[in-house]
């Protein structure tokens, strides 16, 4: 339960009931405004007062949303008699905004829940873990694949969904509502918001406004953290480990937020080796390379896909995105055809290795690869369901 | 239950079972056609035969849908041994089409249910009051905010939703289906229809066709009755009373159906005083002014927002709609900047007073106002949820 | 249950549990790939492993998806001790792709289930037959009417729905994903896919790819099998029989897939007589005429709607589709006004006969016909709900 997994738990006699009485709605508002302004006391009230088992118990979260980047939004919190995160495995997940918020312990903890979700999805005739909870999918640009995955996750756990794929209408030219106002309205109708936006940083702005959890389902060129989580989860599920693995990242490494986030997260593990295989025009940028170096991760650029494939545990292929080339169609065509995963690659690929891809794919992996047991990309897509089930559970009902 | 709240309740031995046997579907159709034509006997059958607890009991509604405007669609109906509405507080709500259908007693009765809904929404782990019921949201133009509010209301009560935001497709140029045919089809798939349409009067036409309840979620420049209800409900919740209040209506009073409906409904209460504060080009029209005068409501036009704000219990701000000005951009810009609710207005606003707005807002209320406890507009939006929960409950299962 | 309705049922000790253990997902994939390639052993695993009551029992389906047209996708299968379909009434329905897959016995069996569904829909406060099941509506072109009908069917049985009306986004120009890849992704999120596509044959391709059931909700000019089923079901419900009936097909017989499928299915019954009444430009094509002749079905073309109407049990009117005429507006206008079902037709129509129409209608049936008990078209639309409920039940939980 959320209550038992927060940092410090106090019992206020009657404290909670105040905020729920009909006559003090303004007081409630002023309190919470105060909280937002001061920035130190997130709230005197739990995030999801609707389902509190005991109104007298409430929590005091000592999170500071504006205190820097790493670790703000997701912190390992102690519970009484469980001093260390790595032991007690309890933490309070408030929002899912960016890959950077997760450390190795949190990733492991989430993956354990995801594994439970696999069992739930396969065996039970309809789990009711999230019965009574309502998720709003607020999509400012369509992403049917991502949306369906989240909505399936919610419904597989017995939750309900409010869908909108034309959230831009909220802020249409004629109306001009701010994202913050939209979030304040939609949070009145739901218990959690899954948001897709065209602007980098939009999810963080939403999380700073909302009193309910926000999951970033992609904000422009920025972040797509649930994709990063499912990629790492898939490697662990397929290879059986994350320490000591060799990964080849192939294709558009300059623009693909997927491979950038993956490289970032792999740096949290030991003895990882990364190969970058990409056409010159879309090479991995220096920021990630520098970051890997700073973390002691061995990386190498290569133009020989066959050689890399023969050494890797994971070949992670990506799509060369035509829209990144503008009018330089010839450059696109050249880049596109350069590194294809096909039957020849399979011949050199180790028996235990796998091919991954964030999907959709065009012809950067040929269809004859699909039948090979090492083609992991559809299993990878399915893992997105388990990861999202796990996150929804953690954000809504805790551990 | 619907049965116990109708005007007259008869027990027909076997009468109902006839209409449900498989062989007499044509007889059923001809009966109901007859009913529609004659106009006096709405139906020999209850509206929602699917969930009748007792098939032998049916109701006889003496409503006449074509007998004039006021009171047709929603009438205070006596029940046995409860001669007066104001005593028994029972009535049969068939459809929600326009603000005019509600009188003071009905409003109070709905508000009491809305208050119950606040408790249900906050405390229960998923109410099941409407379990098994299916609401269709038939939106001929997008209105994500309104749709989400209705869908949340239905799901918070355990009901299910069929969504369509492109209902125009039903009547697309190529196909040309009438609204009436669409309604007859959709009512076969659902238990209640929430309809948004671009044409004034569309909801009334739908209600005249359907055998299931219709809720008007806005029909063109016409009506948006659930907005009117939530506005009045918010005033009562915030101020604690409706008699004797002073309300300032600010902004676009010529085109805003919100303020027009609100003024109409406020006329049902005693000792209400209304101030109109608007740029000259969008002044309140004479029909509403004449109506208020005829009801003995004191009203006054003013150009001084500060003075009005100092006197009011409620300052109801609205957006100046650019689309109403066509090419007269200069007039729009002038009108738009004229009356802004900001920190200076807050300074003169009484401590117990509130600022309301139907949302979305642009800059007619500055964001620094949000943190003030007297900023009631997000609570107002949330009240829309409770009002819609109340209406769905009343229309589907009665009192 | 699916298990008991398959052709041959074997018990594998531990066989099933293997495919569910976490470590062998690649083995599972390779097995199923093998199955697809060989074409003979559909799978060693049941289609819906999530809800298997007993993991040790699995089934061996001897279906061959690529062995010709008739009967491939839906076969009457024997069960132990129930040698004949007509006795045991058990068969395994894998997908619903085209009208041709149904024979008379299967139609009768489906209609019996549809009749049960009428009772369920009318009486129960929310059936839970499909609780825990998730249906994805994958619509590559909008068809709100069909989509709402399927979604209502699923929800009336307690199932849940993932909706997408912009499935084209999956395969958008920029992304270019194949239908097969999309299906493989979506089947990971759902238990059954209802698909609408703009290309003939798309549903069959989807079914060949998916391991979960596919229902064709219309694929371009190709098939719309659930419409064909509801038409035949409506005739039986309205007239009480299918053998020995006389049916007049009116309107656009050249392009309407509805009337073509209906003629095809009627050929499965005895002593059926069919009249074709259509403008010259949109006459019934020879393939259907030849087929009817080969099956010994008496058919006749006529230009006299009144005479035909006086002889028929069913007058099946269709819309003349303007889009078929291109720039020949004059031909369209002439064709459109030629055969109208109106009060005069009702005068000669037999008392027990009915008028049907697949909807939407324009003016090919005048609105004054609606009030006549013999106007069956809205009941026909409602029957679509029952047929779809029946198919969803049969595909997901079997008999």
Coordinates of C-alpha atoms in Angstrom, one line a residue, chain A residues 1-398:
Chain A
X1 CA 0.0 0.0 0.0
X2 CA 1.1 3.5 -0.6
X3 CA 0.8 4.4 3.0
X4 CA 3.2 1.8 4.2
X5 CA 5.8 2.5 1.5
X6 CA 6.3 6.2 2.2
X7 CA 9.2 7.6 3.9
X8 CA 7.6 8.6 7.1
X9 CA 4.2 7.7 8.3
X10 CA 2.4 9.7 10.9
X11 CA -1.1 9.2 12.3
X12 CA -3.0 12.4 12.5
X13 CA -6.2 12.2 14.6
X14 CA -8.9 13.6 12.4
X15 CA -6.4 15.4 10.2
X16 CA -7.5 13.8 7.1
X17 CA -11.2 14.1 7.7
X18 CA -10.9 17.8 7.6
X19 CA -9.8 17.9 4.0
X20 CA -12.8 15.8 3.1
X21 CA -15.6 17.6 4.7
X22 CA -17.8 19.5 2.4
X23 CA -17.4 22.9 3.9
X24 CA -13.7 23.3 3.7
X25 CA -12.9 22.9 0.0
X26 CA -11.3 26.4 -0.1
X27 CA -9.1 25.6 2.8
X28 CA -8.0 22.5 1.1
X29 CA -7.1 24.5 -2.0
X30 CA -5.2 27.1 -0.1
X31 CA -3.2 24.4 1.8
X32 CA -2.2 22.7 -1.4
X33 CA -1.4 26.0 -3.1
X34 CA 0.9 26.7 -0.1
X35 CA 2.5 23.4 -0.6
X36 CA 3.2 24.0 -4.2
X37 CA 4.7 27.4 -3.5
X38 CA 6.9 26.4 -0.6
X39 CA 8.0 23.3 -2.4
X40 CA 9.1 21.5 0.7
X41 CA 6.0 19.8 2.1
X42 CA 4.6 18.1 -1.0
X43 CA 1.3 17.7 0.7
X44 CA -0.3 16.8 4.0
X45 CA -2.6 14.6 2.2
X46 CA -1.9 11.3 0.4
X47 CA -2.0 11.4 -3.4
X48 CA -5.0 9.1 -3.7
X49 CA -7.3 10.0 -0.9
X50 CA -10.2 8.2 -2.6
X51 CA -9.0 4.8 -1.6
X52 CA -7.4 5.3 1.7
X53 CA -8.1 2.3 3.9
X54 CA -7.9 4.4 7.0
X55 CA -8.7 8.1 7.0
X56 CA -6.8 8.8 10.2
X57 CA -3.4 7.7 8.8
X58 CA -1.8 10.0 6.3
X59 CA 1.7 10.5 5.1
X60 CA 4.3 13.2 4.9
X61 CA 6.3 13.1 1.8
X62 CA 9.6 14.9 2.0
X63 CA 10.1 15.2 -1.7
X64 CA 11.2 18.4 -3.3
X65 CA 10.2 18.5 -6.9
X66 CA 12.5 21.4 -7.8
X67 CA 15.7 20.3 -6.3
X68 CA 17.7 19.2 -9.4
X69 CA 17.4 16.4 -11.8
X70 CA 18.5 13.0 -10.7
X71 CA 16.4 11.3 -8.1
X72 CA 13.8 14.0 -7.6
X73 CA 10.8 12.3 -9.0
X74 CA 11.5 8.8 -7.7
X75 CA 13.3 8.3 -4.5
X76 CA 14.1 5.2 -2.5
X77 CA 12.3 5.8 0.7
X78 CA 12.9 4.0 4.0
X79 CA 10.1 2.5 5.9
X80 CA 9.9 1.9 9.6
X81 CA 12.3 -0.9 10.5
X82 CA 13.5 -1.3 6.9
X83 CA 16.5 1.1 6.8
X84 CA 17.9 0.3 3.4
X85 CA 16.3 0.4 0.0
X86 CA 18.3 -2.5 -1.2
X87 CA 17.0 -4.6 1.6
X88 CA 13.5 -3.6 2.0
X89 CA 13.0 -2.9 -1.7
X90 CA 10.3 -0.3 -0.9
X91 CA 10.2 3.1 -2.5
X92 CA 7.5 5.6 -3.4
X93 CA 7.1 6.1 -7.1
X94 CA 5.4 9.4 -7.8
X95 CA 5.6 9.9 -11.5
X96 CA 7.4 8.3 -14.4
X97 CA 9.0 11.2 -16.4
X98 CA 12.5 10.2 -17.6
X99 CA 14.9 7.3 -17.7
X100 CA 17.3 9.2 -15.5
X101 CA 15.1 8.9 -12.5
X102 CA 15.7 5.1 -12.2
X103 CA 18.7 3.6 -10.5
X104 CA 19.8 0.0 -10.7
X105 CA 17.9 -1.0 -7.5
X106 CA 14.7 0.6 -8.6
X107 CA 15.0 -1.0 -12.0
X108 CA 15.4 -4.4 -10.4
X109 CA 12.5 -3.8 -8.1
X110 CA 10.2 -2.8 -11.1
X111 CA 11.3 -5.8 -13.1
X112 CA 10.3 -8.1 -10.3
X113 CA 6.9 -6.6 -10.3
X114 CA 6.8 -6.9 -14.1
X115 CA 7.5 -10.6 -13.8
X116 CA 4.6 -11.0 -11.5
X117 CA 2.5 -9.2 -14.1
X118 CA 3.5 -11.8 -16.7
X119 CA 1.9 -14.4 -14.5
X120 CA -1.2 -12.3 -13.8
X121 CA -1.7 -11.7 -17.5
X122 CA -1.3 -15.3 -18.5
X123 CA -3.2 -17.1 -15.8
X124 CA -5.9 -15.1 -14.1
X125 CA -9.4 -14.6 -15.5
X126 CA -9.2 -10.8 -15.0
X127 CA -7.1 -9.4 -12.2
X128 CA -8.9 -6.8 -10.1
X129 CA -5.8 -5.2 -8.5
X130 CA -6.7 -1.8 -10.0
X131 CA -10.5 -2.1 -9.8
X132 CA -12.0 1.3 -9.2
X133 CA -9.0 3.2 -10.6
X134 CA -9.4 5.4 -13.6
X135 CA -6.5 6.2 -16.0
X136 CA -6.7 9.1 -18.5
X137 CA -4.6 8.7 -21.7
X138 CA -4.0 12.3 -22.7
X139 CA -2.4 12.1 -26.1
X140 CA -1.5 15.4 -27.8
X141 CA -0.3 13.4 -30.8
X142 CA -1.5 10.0 -31.9
X143 CA 0.6 7.0 -30.9
X144 CA -1.8 4.1 -31.2
X145 CA 0.7 1.4 -30.3
X146 CA 1.8 3.1 -27.0
X147 CA -1.8 4.0 -26.1
X148 CA -3.1 0.5 -26.7
X149 CA -0.3 -0.9 -24.6
X150 CA -1.1 1.3 -21.6
X151 CA -4.8 0.8 -21.9
X152 CA -4.4 -2.9 -22.1
X153 CA -2.1 -2.8 -19.0
X154 CA -4.7 -0.9 -17.1
X155 CA -7.6 -3.1 -18.1
X156 CA -5.6 -6.4 -17.5
X157 CA -5.4 -5.2 -13.9
X158 CA -9.2 -4.4 -13.7
X159 CA -8.8 -0.6 -14.0
X160 CA -10.8 1.7 -16.3
X161 CA -9.6 4.1 -18.9
X162 CA -10.6 7.5 -20.2
X163 CA -9.2 7.9 -23.7
X164 CA -8.3 11.0 -25.7
X165 CA -6.2 11.1 -28.8
X166 CA -7.1 14.6 -29.7
X167 CA -5.9 16.3 -26.6
X168 CA -4.6 19.1 -28.8
X169 CA -8.2 20.2 -28.9
X170 CA -7.8 21.3 -25.3
X171 CA -5.2 23.9 -26.3
X172 CA -6.5 24.6 -29.8
X173 CA -5.8 28.0 -31.3
X174 CA -9.2 29.3 -30.6
X175 CA -9.1 28.2 -27.0
X176 CA -5.5 28.4 -26.0
X177 CA -5.6 26.6 -22.7
X178 CA -2.3 26.0 -21.0
X179 CA -1.1 22.5 -20.4
X180 CA -1.2 23.2 -16.7
X181 CA -4.9 24.1 -16.8
X182 CA -5.7 21.0 -18.8
X183 CA -3.9 18.8 -16.3
X184 CA -5.8 20.5 -13.4
X185 CA -9.0 19.7 -15.1
X186 CA -8.2 16.1 -16.2
X187 CA -6.8 15.2 -12.8
X188 CA -10.3 15.9 -11.4
X189 CA -11.7 13.1 -13.6
X190 CA -9.0 10.4 -13.1
X191 CA -6.5 8.8 -10.8
X192 CA -3.5 8.7 -13.1
X193 CA -2.6 10.5 -16.3
X194 CA -0.6 8.9 -19.2
X195 CA 0.5 11.7 -21.4
X196 CA 2.0 11.9 -24.8
X197 CA 3.1 15.4 -26.0
X198 CA 4.9 16.9 -28.9
X199 CA 7.1 19.2 -26.7
X200 CA 10.1 18.1 -24.8
X201 CA 9.6 18.7 -21.0
X202 CA 5.8 18.7 -21.2
X203 CA 5.6 15.6 -18.9
X204 CA 7.8 17.3 -16.3
X205 CA 5.6 20.4 -16.4
X206 CA 2.5 18.2 -16.0
X207 CA 4.0 16.3 -13.0
X208 CA 4.8 19.6 -11.3
X209 CA 1.2 20.6 -11.6
X210 CA -0.7 17.4 -10.9
X211 CA -1.6 16.0 -7.6
X212 CA -2.0 12.6 -9.2
X213 CA 0.7 10.5 -10.9
X214 CA 1.9 11.3 -14.4
X215 CA 3.4 8.8 -16.7
X216 CA 5.4 10.2 -19.7
X217 CA 4.4 8.2 -22.8
X218 CA 6.8 10.2 -24.9
X219 CA 7.3 14.0 -25.0
X220 CA 8.6 15.0 -28.4
X221 CA 12.3 14.5 -28.9
X222 CA 12.7 14.3 -25.2
X223 CA 11.9 11.1 -23.2
X224 CA 10.0 7.9 -23.6
X225 CA 11.0 6.2 -20.3
X226 CA 8.6 3.2 -20.4
X227 CA 10.3 2.2 -23.7
X228 CA 13.7 2.4 -22.0
X229 CA 12.4 0.3 -19.2
X230 CA 10.9 -2.4 -21.4
X231 CA 14.2 -2.6 -23.4
X232 CA 16.3 -3.2 -20.3
X233 CA 13.7 -5.6 -19.0
X234 CA 13.7 -7.5 -22.3
X235 CA 17.5 -7.9 -22.2
X236 CA 17.3 -9.4 -18.7
X237 CA 14.4 -11.7 -19.7
X238 CA 16.1 -12.9 -22.8
X239 CA 19.8 -13.0 -21.8
X240 CA 19.2 -13.7 -18.1
X241 CA 21.6 -11.0 -16.9
X242 CA 22.5 -7.3 -17.4
X243 CA 26.0 -7.2 -16.0
X244 CA 28.7 -8.3 -18.4
X245 CA 26.7 -8.1 -21.5
X246 CA 27.7 -6.9 -24.9
X247 CA 25.2 -4.9 -26.9
X248 CA 25.3 -3.6 -30.5
X249 CA 23.2 -0.5 -31.1
X250 CA 22.5 -0.3 -34.9
X251 CA 20.8 2.2 -37.2
X252 CA 19.8 5.8 -36.4
X253 CA 21.8 6.5 -33.2
X254 CA 21.7 10.3 -33.5
X255 CA 17.9 10.8 -33.4
X256 CA 16.6 7.6 -31.8
X257 CA 15.7 8.5 -28.2
X258 CA 15.3 4.7 -27.7
X259 CA 19.0 3.9 -28.2
X260 CA 20.1 7.0 -26.3
X261 CA 18.0 6.1 -23.2
X262 CA 19.1 2.4 -23.5
X263 CA 22.8 3.4 -23.5
X264 CA 22.1 5.6 -20.5
X265 CA 20.5 2.9 -18.5
X266 CA 23.0 0.2 -19.5
X267 CA 25.7 2.4 -17.9
X268 CA 24.2 1.4 -14.5
X269 CA 25.4 -2.2 -14.9
X270 CA 28.9 -3.7 -14.7
X271 CA 31.2 -4.8 -17.4
X272 CA 28.9 -3.8 -20.2
X273 CA 30.3 -3.3 -23.6
X274 CA 28.5 -1.3 -26.3
X275 CA 29.1 -1.2 -30.1
X276 CA 27.7 1.6 -32.1
X277 CA 27.0 0.6 -35.7
X278 CA 25.4 3.4 -37.8
X279 CA 25.7 5.4 -41.0
X280 CA 28.0 8.4 -40.7
X281 CA 25.1 10.9 -40.9
X282 CA 23.3 9.5 -37.9
X283 CA 26.1 8.5 -35.5
X284 CA 25.7 8.4 -31.7
X285 CA 26.3 11.9 -30.3
X286 CA 29.1 12.8 -28.0
X287 CA 27.0 13.5 -24.9
X288 CA 26.1 9.8 -24.5
X289 CA 29.6 8.7 -25.4
X290 CA 31.1 11.0 -22.8
X291 CA 28.6 9.8 -20.3
X292 CA 29.5 6.2 -20.9
X293 CA 33.2 6.9 -20.6
X294 CA 32.6 8.7 -17.3
X295 CA 30.8 5.7 -16.0
X296 CA 33.6 3.3 -17.1
X297 CA 31.5 1.7 -19.8
X298 CA 33.5 0.3 -22.7
X299 CA 32.2 1.5 -26.1
X300 CA 33.4 1.3 -29.7
X301 CA 32.2 2.5 -33.1
X302 CA 32.2 0.0 -35.9
X303 CA 31.2 -0.1 -39.5
X304 CA 31.1 -3.9 -39.6
X305 CA 27.7 -5.2 -38.6
X306 CA 28.7 -8.8 -39.2
X307 CA 31.7 -8.7 -36.9
X308 CA 29.7 -6.9 -34.2
X309 CA 26.8 -9.3 -34.5
X310 CA 29.1 -12.2 -33.9
X311 CA 30.3 -10.7 -30.6
X312 CA 27.0 -9.4 -29.1
X313 CA 24.5 -10.8 -26.7
X314 CA 22.0 -8.2 -28.1
X315 CA 21.8 -6.7 -31.5
X316 CA 19.4 -3.7 -31.1
X317 CA 18.3 -2.5 -34.5
X318 CA 16.5 0.8 -35.1
X319 CA 14.7 2.4 -38.0
X320 CA 16.4 5.1 -40.0
X321 CA 13.7 7.8 -39.9
X322 CA 13.1 9.4 -43.3
X323 CA 11.7 12.5 -41.7
X324 CA 15.1 13.4 -40.2
X325 CA 16.6 13.8 -43.6
X326 CA 14.4 16.4 -45.1
X327 CA 15.1 16.8 -48.7
X328 CA 18.3 14.8 -48.7
X329 CA 16.5 11.7 -50.0
X330 CA 19.8 10.3 -51.4
X331 CA 21.5 10.4 -48.0
X332 CA 18.4 8.7 -46.5
X333 CA 18.4 5.9 -49.1
X334 CA 22.1 5.3 -48.6
X335 CA 21.8 5.3 -44.8
X336 CA 18.7 3.1 -44.9
X337 CA 20.1 0.3 -46.8
X338 CA 23.5 0.1 -45.1
X339 CA 22.9 -2.1 -42.1
X340 CA 20.2 -4.7 -42.5
X341 CA 19.6 -7.5 -40.1
X342 CA 18.9 -10.6 -42.3
X343 CA 19.6 -14.2 -42.6
X344 CA 23.4 -13.6 -43.0
X345 CA 23.5 -11.8 -39.7
X346 CA 21.6 -14.7 -38.1
X347 CA 24.4 -17.0 -39.3
X348 CA 27.0 -15.2 -37.3
X349 CA 24.8 -14.4 -34.3
X350 CA 25.5 -16.5 -31.3
X351 CA 23.0 -19.1 -30.3
X352 CA 22.0 -17.4 -27.0
X353 CA 21.9 -13.9 -28.5
X354 CA 18.8 -12.0 -29.6
X355 CA 17.7 -9.3 -32.1
X356 CA 15.7 -6.4 -30.7
X357 CA 13.8 -3.5 -32.3
X358 CA 11.5 -0.9 -30.8
X359 CA 9.1 -1.3 -33.7
X360 CA 7.6 -0.4 -36.1
X361 CA 10.2 -1.7 -38.5
X362 CA 10.4 -1.3 -42.2
X363 CA 13.0 -3.4 -43.9
X364 CA 15.9 -2.9 -41.6
X365 CA 15.1 -6.4 -40.3
X366 CA 14.0 -8.8 -43.1
X367 CA 10.8 -10.8 -42.5
X368 CA 12.6 -14.1 -42.8
X369 CA 14.3 -13.3 -39.5
X370 CA 10.9 -13.3 -37.7
X371 CA 10.8 -17.1 -37.6
X372 CA 14.1 -17.4 -35.8
X373 CA 13.8 -18.0 -32.0
X374 CA 16.4 -15.2 -31.6
X375 CA 14.1 -12.6 -33.1
X376 CA 12.9 -11.0 -29.8
X377 CA 11.2 -7.9 -31.0
X378 CA 7.6 -9.1 -30.7
X379 CA 8.3 -10.5 -27.3
X380 CA 9.9 -7.1 -26.5
X381 CA 6.7 -5.4 -27.5
X382 CA 4.8 -7.7 -25.2
X383 CA 7.1 -6.9 -22.4
X384 CA 6.0 -3.3 -22.8
X385 CA 2.6 -4.5 -21.5
X386 CA 4.2 -6.1 -18.4
X387 CA 6.3 -3.0 -17.6
X388 CA 3.3 -0.7 -17.9
X389 CA 1.2 -3.0 -15.7
X390 CA 4.0 -2.9 -13.1
X391 CA 4.3 0.9 -13.2
X392 CA 0.5 1.4 -13.0
X393 CA 0.3 -0.9 -10.0
X394 CA 3.3 0.8 -8.3
X395 CA 2.0 4.3 -8.9
X396 CA -1.6 3.5 -7.9
X397 CA -1.4 1.0 -5.1
X398 CA 2.3 0.8 -4.2

